[in-house]
N, CA, C and O atoms as CSV, one atom per row, in Angstrom:
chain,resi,resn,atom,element,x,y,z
A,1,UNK,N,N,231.479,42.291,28.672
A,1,UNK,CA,C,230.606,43.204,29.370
A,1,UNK,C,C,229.249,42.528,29.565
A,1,UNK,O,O,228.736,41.674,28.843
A,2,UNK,N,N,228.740,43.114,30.754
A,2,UNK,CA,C,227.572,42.023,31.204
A,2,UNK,C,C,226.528,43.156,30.977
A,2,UNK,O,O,226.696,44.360,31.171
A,3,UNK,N,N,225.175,42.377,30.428
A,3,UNK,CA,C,223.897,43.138,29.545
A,3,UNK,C,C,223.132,43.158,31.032
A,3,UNK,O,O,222.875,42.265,31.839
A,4,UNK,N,N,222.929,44.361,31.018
A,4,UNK,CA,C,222.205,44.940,32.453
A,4,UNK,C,C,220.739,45.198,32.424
A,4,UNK,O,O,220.388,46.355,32.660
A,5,UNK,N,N,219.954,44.430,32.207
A,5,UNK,CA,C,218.210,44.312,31.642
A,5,UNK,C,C,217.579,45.132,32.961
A,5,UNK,O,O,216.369,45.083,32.739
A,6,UNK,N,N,217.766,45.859,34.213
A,6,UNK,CA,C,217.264,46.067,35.369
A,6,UNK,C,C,216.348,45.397,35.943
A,6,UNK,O,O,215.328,45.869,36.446
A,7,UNK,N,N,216.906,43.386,35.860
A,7,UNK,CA,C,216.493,43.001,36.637
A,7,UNK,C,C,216.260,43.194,38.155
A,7,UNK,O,O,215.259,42.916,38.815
A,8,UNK,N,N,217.287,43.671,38.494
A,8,UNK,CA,C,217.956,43.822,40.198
A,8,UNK,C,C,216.977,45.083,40.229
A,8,UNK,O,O,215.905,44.832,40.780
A,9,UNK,N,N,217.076,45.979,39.901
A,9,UNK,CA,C,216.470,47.333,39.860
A,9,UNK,C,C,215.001,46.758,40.473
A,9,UNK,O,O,214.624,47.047,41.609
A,10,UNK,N,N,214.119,45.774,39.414
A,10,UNK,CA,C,212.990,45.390,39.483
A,10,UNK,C,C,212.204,44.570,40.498
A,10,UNK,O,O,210.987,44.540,40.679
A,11,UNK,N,N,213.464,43.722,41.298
A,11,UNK,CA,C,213.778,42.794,42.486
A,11,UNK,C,C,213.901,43.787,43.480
A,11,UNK,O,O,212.856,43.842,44.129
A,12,UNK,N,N,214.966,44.802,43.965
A,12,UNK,CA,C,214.496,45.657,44.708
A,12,UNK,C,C,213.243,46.340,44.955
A,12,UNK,O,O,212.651,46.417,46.032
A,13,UNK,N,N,212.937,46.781,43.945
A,13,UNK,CA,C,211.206,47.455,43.974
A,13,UNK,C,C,209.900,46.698,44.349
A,13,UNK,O,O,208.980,47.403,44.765
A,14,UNK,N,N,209.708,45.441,44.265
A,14,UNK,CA,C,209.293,44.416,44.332
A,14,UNK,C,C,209.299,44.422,46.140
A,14,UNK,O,O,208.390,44.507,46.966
A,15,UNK,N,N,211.110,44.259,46.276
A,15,UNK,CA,C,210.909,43.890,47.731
A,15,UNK,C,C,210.546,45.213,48.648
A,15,UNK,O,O,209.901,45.207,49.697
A,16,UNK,N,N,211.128,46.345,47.980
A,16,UNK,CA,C,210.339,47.569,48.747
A,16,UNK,C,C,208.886,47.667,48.699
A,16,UNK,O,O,208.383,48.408,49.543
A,17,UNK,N,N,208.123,47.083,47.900
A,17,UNK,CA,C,206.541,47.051,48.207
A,17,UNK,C,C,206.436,46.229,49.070
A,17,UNK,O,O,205.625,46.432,49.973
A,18,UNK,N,N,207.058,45.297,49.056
A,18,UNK,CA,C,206.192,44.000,50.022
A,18,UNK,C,C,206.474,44.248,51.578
A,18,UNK,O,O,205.938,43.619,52.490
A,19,UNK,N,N,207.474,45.347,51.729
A,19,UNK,CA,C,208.355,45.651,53.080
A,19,UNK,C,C,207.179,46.768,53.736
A,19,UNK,O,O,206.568,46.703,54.803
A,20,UNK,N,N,207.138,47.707,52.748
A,20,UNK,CA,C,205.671,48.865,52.655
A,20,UNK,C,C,204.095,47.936,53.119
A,20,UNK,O,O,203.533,48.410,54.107
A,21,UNK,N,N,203.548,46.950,52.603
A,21,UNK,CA,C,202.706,46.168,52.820
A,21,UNK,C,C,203.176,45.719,54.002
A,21,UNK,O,O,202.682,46.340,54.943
A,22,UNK,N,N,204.036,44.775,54.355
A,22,UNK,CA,C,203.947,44.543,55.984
A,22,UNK,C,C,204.223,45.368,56.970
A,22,UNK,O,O,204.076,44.957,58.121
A,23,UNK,N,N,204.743,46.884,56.697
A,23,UNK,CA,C,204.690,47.631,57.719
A,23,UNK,C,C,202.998,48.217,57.765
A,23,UNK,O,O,202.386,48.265,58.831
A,24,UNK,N,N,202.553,48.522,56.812
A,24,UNK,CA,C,201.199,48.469,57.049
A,24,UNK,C,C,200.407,47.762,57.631
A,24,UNK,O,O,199.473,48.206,58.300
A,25,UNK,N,N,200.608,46.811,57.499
A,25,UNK,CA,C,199.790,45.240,58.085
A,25,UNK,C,C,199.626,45.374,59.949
A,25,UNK,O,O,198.625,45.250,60.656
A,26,UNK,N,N,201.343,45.730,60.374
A,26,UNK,CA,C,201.667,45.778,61.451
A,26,UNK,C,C,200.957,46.875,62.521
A,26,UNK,O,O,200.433,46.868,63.635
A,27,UNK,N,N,201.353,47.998,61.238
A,27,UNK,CA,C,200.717,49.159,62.113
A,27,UNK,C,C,199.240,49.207,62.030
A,27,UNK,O,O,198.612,49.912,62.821
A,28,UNK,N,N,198.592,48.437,61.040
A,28,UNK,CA,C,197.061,48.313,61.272
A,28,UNK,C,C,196.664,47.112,62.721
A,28,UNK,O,O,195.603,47.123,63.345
A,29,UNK,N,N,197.433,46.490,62.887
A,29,UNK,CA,C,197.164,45.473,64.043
A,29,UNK,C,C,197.779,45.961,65.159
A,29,UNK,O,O,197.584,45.338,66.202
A,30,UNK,N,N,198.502,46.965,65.188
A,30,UNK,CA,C,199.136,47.128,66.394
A,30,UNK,C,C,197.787,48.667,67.021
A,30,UNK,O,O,197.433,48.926,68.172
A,31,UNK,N,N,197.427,49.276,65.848
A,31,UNK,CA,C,196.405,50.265,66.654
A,31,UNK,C,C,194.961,49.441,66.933
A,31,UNK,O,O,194.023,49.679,67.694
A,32,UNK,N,N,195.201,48.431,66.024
A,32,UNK,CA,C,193.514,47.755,66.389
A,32,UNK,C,C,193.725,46.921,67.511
A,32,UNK,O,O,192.708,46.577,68.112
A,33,UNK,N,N,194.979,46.459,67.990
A,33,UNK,CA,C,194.526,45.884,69.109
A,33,UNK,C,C,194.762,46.971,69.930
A,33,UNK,O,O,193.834,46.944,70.739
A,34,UNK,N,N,195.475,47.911,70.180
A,34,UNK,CA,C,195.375,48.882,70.889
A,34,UNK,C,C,194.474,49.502,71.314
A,34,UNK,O,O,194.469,49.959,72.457
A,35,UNK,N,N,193.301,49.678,70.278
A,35,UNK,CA,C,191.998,50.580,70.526
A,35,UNK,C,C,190.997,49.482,70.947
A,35,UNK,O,O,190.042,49.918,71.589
A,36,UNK,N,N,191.010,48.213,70.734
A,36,UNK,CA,C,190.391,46.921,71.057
A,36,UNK,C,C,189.962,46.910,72.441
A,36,UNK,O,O,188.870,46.507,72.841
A,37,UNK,N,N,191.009,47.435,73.217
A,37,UNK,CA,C,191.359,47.540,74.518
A,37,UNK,C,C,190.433,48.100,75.406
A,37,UNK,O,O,190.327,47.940,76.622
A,38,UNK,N,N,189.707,48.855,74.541
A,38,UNK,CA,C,188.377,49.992,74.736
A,38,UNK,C,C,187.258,49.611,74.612
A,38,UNK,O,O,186.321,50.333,74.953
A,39,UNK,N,N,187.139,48.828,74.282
A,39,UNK,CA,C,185.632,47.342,74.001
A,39,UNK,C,C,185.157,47.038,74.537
A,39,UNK,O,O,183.960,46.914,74.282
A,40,UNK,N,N,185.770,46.593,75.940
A,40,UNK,CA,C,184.761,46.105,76.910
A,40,UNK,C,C,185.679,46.540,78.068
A,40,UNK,O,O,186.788,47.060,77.943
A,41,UNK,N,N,184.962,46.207,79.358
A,41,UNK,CA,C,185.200,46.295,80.656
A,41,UNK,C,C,186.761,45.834,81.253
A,41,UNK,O,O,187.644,46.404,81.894
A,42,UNK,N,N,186.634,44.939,80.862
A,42,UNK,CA,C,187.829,43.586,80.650
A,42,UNK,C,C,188.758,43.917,79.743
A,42,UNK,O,O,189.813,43.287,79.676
A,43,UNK,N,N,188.421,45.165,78.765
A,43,UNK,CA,C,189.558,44.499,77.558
A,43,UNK,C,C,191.088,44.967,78.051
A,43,UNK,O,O,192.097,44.327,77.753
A,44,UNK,N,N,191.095,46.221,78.875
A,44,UNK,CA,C,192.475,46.667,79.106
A,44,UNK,C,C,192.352,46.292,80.941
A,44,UNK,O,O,191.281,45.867,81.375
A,45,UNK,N,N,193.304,46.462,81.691
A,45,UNK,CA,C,193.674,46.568,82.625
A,45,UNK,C,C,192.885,48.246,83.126
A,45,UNK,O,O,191.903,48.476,83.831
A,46,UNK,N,N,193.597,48.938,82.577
A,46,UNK,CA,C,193.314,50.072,82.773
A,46,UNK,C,C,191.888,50.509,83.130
A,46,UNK,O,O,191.711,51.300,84.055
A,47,UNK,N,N,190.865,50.009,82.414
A,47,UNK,CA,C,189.345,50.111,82.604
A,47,UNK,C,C,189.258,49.610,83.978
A,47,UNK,O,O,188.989,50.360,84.916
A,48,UNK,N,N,189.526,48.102,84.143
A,48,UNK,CA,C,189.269,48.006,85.321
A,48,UNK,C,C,189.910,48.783,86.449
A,48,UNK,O,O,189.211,48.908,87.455
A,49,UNK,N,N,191.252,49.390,86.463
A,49,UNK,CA,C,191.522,50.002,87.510
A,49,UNK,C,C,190.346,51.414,87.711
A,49,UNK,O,O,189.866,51.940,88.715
A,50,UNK,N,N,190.201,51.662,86.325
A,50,UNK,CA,C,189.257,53.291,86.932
A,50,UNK,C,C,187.891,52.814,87.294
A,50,UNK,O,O,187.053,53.622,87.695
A,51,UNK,N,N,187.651,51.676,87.187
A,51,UNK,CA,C,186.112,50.829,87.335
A,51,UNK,C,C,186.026,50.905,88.742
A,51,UNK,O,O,185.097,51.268,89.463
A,52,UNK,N,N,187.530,50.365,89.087
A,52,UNK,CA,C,187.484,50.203,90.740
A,52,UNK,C,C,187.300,51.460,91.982
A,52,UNK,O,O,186.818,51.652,93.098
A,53,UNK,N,N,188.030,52.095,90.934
A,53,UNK,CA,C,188.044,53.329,91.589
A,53,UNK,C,C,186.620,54.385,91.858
A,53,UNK,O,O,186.196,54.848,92.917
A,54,UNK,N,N,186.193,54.513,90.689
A,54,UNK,CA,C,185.250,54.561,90.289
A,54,UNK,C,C,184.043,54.016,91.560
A,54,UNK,O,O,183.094,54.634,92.042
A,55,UNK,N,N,184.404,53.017,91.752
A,55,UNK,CA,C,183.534,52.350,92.873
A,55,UNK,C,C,183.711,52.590,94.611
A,55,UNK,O,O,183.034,52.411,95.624
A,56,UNK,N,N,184.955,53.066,94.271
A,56,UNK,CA,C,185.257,53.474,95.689
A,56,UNK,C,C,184.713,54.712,96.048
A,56,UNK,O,O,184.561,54.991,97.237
A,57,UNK,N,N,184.380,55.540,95.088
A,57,UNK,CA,C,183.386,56.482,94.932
A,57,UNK,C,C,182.244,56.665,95.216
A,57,UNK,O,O,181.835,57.635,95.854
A,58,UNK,N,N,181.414,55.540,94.678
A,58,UNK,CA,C,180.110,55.757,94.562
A,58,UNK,C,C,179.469,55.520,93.495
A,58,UNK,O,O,178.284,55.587,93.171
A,59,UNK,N,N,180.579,55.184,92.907
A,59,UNK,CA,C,179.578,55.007,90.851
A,59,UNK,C,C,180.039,53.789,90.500
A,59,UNK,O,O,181.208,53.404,90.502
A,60,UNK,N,N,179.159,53.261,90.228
A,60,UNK,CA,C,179.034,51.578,89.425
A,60,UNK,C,C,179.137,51.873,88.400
A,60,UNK,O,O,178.481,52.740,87.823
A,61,UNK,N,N,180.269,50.984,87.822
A,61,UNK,CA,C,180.268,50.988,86.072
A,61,UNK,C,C,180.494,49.676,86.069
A,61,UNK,O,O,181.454,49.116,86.599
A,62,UNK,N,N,179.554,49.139,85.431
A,62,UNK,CA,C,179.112,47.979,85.018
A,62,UNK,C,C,179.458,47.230,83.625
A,62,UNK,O,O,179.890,47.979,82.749
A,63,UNK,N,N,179.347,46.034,83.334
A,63,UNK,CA,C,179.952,45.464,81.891
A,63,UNK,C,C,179.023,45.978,81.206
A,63,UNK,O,O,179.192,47.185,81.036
A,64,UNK,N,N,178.221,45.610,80.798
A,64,UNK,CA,C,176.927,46.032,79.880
A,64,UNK,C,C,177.118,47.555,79.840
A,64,UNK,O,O,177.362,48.153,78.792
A,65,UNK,N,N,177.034,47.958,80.650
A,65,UNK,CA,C,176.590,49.844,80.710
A,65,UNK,C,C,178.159,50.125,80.114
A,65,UNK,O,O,178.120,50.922,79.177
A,66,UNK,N,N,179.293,49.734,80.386
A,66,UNK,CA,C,180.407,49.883,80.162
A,66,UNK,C,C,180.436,49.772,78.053
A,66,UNK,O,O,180.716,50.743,77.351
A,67,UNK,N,N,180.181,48.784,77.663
A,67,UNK,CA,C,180.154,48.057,76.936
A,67,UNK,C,C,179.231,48.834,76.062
A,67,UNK,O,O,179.702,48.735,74.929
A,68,UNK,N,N,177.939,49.699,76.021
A,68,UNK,CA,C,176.765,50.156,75.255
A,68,UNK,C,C,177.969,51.610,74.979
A,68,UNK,O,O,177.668,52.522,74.209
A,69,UNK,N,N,178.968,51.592,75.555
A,69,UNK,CA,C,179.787,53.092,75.134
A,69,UNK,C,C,180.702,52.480,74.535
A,69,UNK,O,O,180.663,52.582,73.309
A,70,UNK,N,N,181.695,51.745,75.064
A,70,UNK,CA,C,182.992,50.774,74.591
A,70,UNK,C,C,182.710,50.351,73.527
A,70,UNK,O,O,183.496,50.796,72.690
A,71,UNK,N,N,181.635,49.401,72.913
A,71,UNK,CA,C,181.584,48.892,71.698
A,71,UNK,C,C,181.765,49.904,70.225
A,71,UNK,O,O,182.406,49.730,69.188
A,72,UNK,N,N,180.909,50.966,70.686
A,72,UNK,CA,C,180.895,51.384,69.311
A,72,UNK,C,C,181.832,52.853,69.423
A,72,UNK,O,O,181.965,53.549,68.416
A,73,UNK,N,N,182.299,53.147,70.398
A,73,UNK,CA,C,183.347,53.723,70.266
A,73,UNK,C,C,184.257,53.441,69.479
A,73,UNK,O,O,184.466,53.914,68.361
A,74,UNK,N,N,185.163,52.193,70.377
A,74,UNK,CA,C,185.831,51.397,69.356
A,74,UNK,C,C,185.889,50.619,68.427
A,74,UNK,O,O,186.836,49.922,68.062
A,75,UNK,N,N,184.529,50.750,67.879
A,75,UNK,CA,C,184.465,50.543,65.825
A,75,UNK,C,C,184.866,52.005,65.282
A,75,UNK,O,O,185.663,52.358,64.413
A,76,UNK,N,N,184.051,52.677,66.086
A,76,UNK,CA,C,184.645,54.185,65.313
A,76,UNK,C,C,185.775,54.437,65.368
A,76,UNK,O,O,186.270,54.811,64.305
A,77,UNK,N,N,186.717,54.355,66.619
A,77,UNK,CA,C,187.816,54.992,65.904
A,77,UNK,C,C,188.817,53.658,65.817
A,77,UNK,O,O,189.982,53.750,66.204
A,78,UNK,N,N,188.376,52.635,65.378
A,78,UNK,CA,C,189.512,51.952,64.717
A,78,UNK,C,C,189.172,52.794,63.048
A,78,UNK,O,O,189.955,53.639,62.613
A,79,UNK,N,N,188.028,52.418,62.361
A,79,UNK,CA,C,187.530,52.867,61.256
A,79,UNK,C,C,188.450,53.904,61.169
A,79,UNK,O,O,189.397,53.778,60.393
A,80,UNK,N,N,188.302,55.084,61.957
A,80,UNK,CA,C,188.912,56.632,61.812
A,80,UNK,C,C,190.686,56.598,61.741
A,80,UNK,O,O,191.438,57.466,61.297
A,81,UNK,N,N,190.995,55.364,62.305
A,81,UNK,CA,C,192.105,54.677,62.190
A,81,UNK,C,C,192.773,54.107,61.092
A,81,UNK,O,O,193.935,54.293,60.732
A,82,UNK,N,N,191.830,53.334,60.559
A,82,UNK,CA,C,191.554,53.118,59.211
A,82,UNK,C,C,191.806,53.362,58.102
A,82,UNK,O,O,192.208,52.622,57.204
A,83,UNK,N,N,191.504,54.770,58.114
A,83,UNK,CA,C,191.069,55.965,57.172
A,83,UNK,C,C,192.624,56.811,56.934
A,83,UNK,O,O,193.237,57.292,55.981
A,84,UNK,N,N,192.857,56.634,58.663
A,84,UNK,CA,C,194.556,57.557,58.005
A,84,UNK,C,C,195.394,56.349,57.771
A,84,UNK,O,O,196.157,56.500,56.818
A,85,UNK,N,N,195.478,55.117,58.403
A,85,UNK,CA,C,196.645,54.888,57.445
A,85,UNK,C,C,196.582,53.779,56.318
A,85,UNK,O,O,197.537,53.616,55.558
């Protein structure tokens, strides 16, 4: 009969943390570059399409002027991001 110390037990648990840690890792980089996107003028596609549009309008949105909202937006809610997971 073989003496069962719960090594294996201890090796599983081990690898379930480290599996827990890189899904964390992932989902912290996958919303920060996501919200990143919101940073500047440039950072998504998307900005620039409503930029353009935007202009076809009548309203200039500019990098800088863009950017004095974008920047610290997106520190805040990565932070708030952060915070939940």
């Amino acid at each position: 009969m073989q003496n069962w110390d719960g090594s294996a037990a201890l090796m599983a648990e081990s690898f379930d943390a480290q599996r827990a840690i890189e899904l964390h890792a992932w989902l912290v980089i996958a919303m920060a570059a996501t919200l990143a996107g919101n940073f500047t003028l440039v950072g998504s596609v998307a900005n620039l399409i409503v930029a353009q549009r935007a202009k076809a309008r009548g309203v200039e949105i500019g990098f800088w002027s863009y950017f004095k909202v974008g920047a610290p937006l997106t520190v805040v809610t990565i932070l708030i991001g952060l915070a939940f997971l």
